[in-house]
Tab-separated table of C-alpha atoms in Angstrom:
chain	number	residue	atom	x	y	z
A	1	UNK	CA	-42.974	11.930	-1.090
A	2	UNK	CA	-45.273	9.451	-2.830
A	3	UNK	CA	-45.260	7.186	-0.021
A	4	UNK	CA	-46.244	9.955	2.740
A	5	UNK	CA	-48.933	11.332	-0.034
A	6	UNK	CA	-50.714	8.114	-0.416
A	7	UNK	CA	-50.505	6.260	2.681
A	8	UNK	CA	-51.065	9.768	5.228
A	9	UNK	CA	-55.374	9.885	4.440
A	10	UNK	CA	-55.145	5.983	5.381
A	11	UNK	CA	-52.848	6.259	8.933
A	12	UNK	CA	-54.547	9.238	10.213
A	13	UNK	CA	-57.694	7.499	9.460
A	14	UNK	CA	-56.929	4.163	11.347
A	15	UNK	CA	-55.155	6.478	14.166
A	16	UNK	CA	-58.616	8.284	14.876
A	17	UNK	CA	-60.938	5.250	14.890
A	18	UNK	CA	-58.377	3.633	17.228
A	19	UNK	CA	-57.875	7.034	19.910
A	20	UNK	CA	-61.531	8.052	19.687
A	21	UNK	CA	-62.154	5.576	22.574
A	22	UNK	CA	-58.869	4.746	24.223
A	23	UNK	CA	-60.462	2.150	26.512
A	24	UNK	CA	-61.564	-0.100	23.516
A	25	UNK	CA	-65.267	-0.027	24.452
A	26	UNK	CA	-64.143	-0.464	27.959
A	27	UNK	CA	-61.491	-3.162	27.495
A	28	UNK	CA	-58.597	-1.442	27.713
A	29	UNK	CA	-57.000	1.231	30.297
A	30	UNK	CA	-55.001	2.671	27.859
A	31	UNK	CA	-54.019	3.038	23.941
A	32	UNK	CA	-50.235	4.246	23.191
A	33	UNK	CA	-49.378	4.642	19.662
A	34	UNK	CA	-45.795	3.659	18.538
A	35	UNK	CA	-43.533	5.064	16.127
A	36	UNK	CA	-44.530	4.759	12.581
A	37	UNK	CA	-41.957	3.437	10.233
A	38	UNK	CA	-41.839	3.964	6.673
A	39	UNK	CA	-40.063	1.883	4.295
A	40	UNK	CA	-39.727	1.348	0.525
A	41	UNK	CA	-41.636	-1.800	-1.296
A	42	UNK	CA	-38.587	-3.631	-2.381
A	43	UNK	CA	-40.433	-7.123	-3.371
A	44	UNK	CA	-42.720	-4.337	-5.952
A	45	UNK	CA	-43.020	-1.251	-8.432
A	46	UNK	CA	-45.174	0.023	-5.152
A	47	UNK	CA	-44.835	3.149	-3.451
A	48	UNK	CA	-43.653	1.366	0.013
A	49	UNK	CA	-45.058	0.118	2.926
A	50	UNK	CA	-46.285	1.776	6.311
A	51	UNK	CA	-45.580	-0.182	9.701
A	52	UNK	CA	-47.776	1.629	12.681
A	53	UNK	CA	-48.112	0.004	16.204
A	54	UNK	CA	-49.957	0.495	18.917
A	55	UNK	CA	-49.602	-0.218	22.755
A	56	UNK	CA	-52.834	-1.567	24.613
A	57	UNK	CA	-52.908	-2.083	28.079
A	58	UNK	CA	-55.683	-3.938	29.611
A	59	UNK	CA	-56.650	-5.819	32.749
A	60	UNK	CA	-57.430	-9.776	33.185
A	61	UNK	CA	-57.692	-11.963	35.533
A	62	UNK	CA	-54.451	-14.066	35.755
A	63	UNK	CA	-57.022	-17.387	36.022
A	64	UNK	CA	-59.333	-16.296	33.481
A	65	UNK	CA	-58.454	-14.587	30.212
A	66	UNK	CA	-62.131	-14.048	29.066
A	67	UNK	CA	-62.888	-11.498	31.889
């Protein structure tokens, strides 16, 4: 539909920038995406609205949050 037409260029776009280095430049052990959910603009004449997630997994230490 209108939604998927418009909004598919943009989310595969984000998706590769964010799996073309799963570590995050080294800060991360591991990118997961989550389901995408599409649903209609109800507050708008718009087309809808496209909710993506992802998972990151990193490593800190518990007394330090900066390393």
């Amino acid at each position: 539909g209108a939604v998927s037409r418009l909004a598919d260029p943009t989310r595969v776009s984000i998706h590769q920038i964010l799996m073309a280095d799963q570590t995050l430049g080294g800060l991360a052990t591991a990118v997961r995406p989550l389901p995408t959910r599409w649903q209609p603009d109800k507050g708008n004449e718009g087309p809808g609205v496209v909710d993506m997630g992802y998972q990151i997994d990193y490593v800190t230490r518990e007394n330090n949050l900066t390393i």
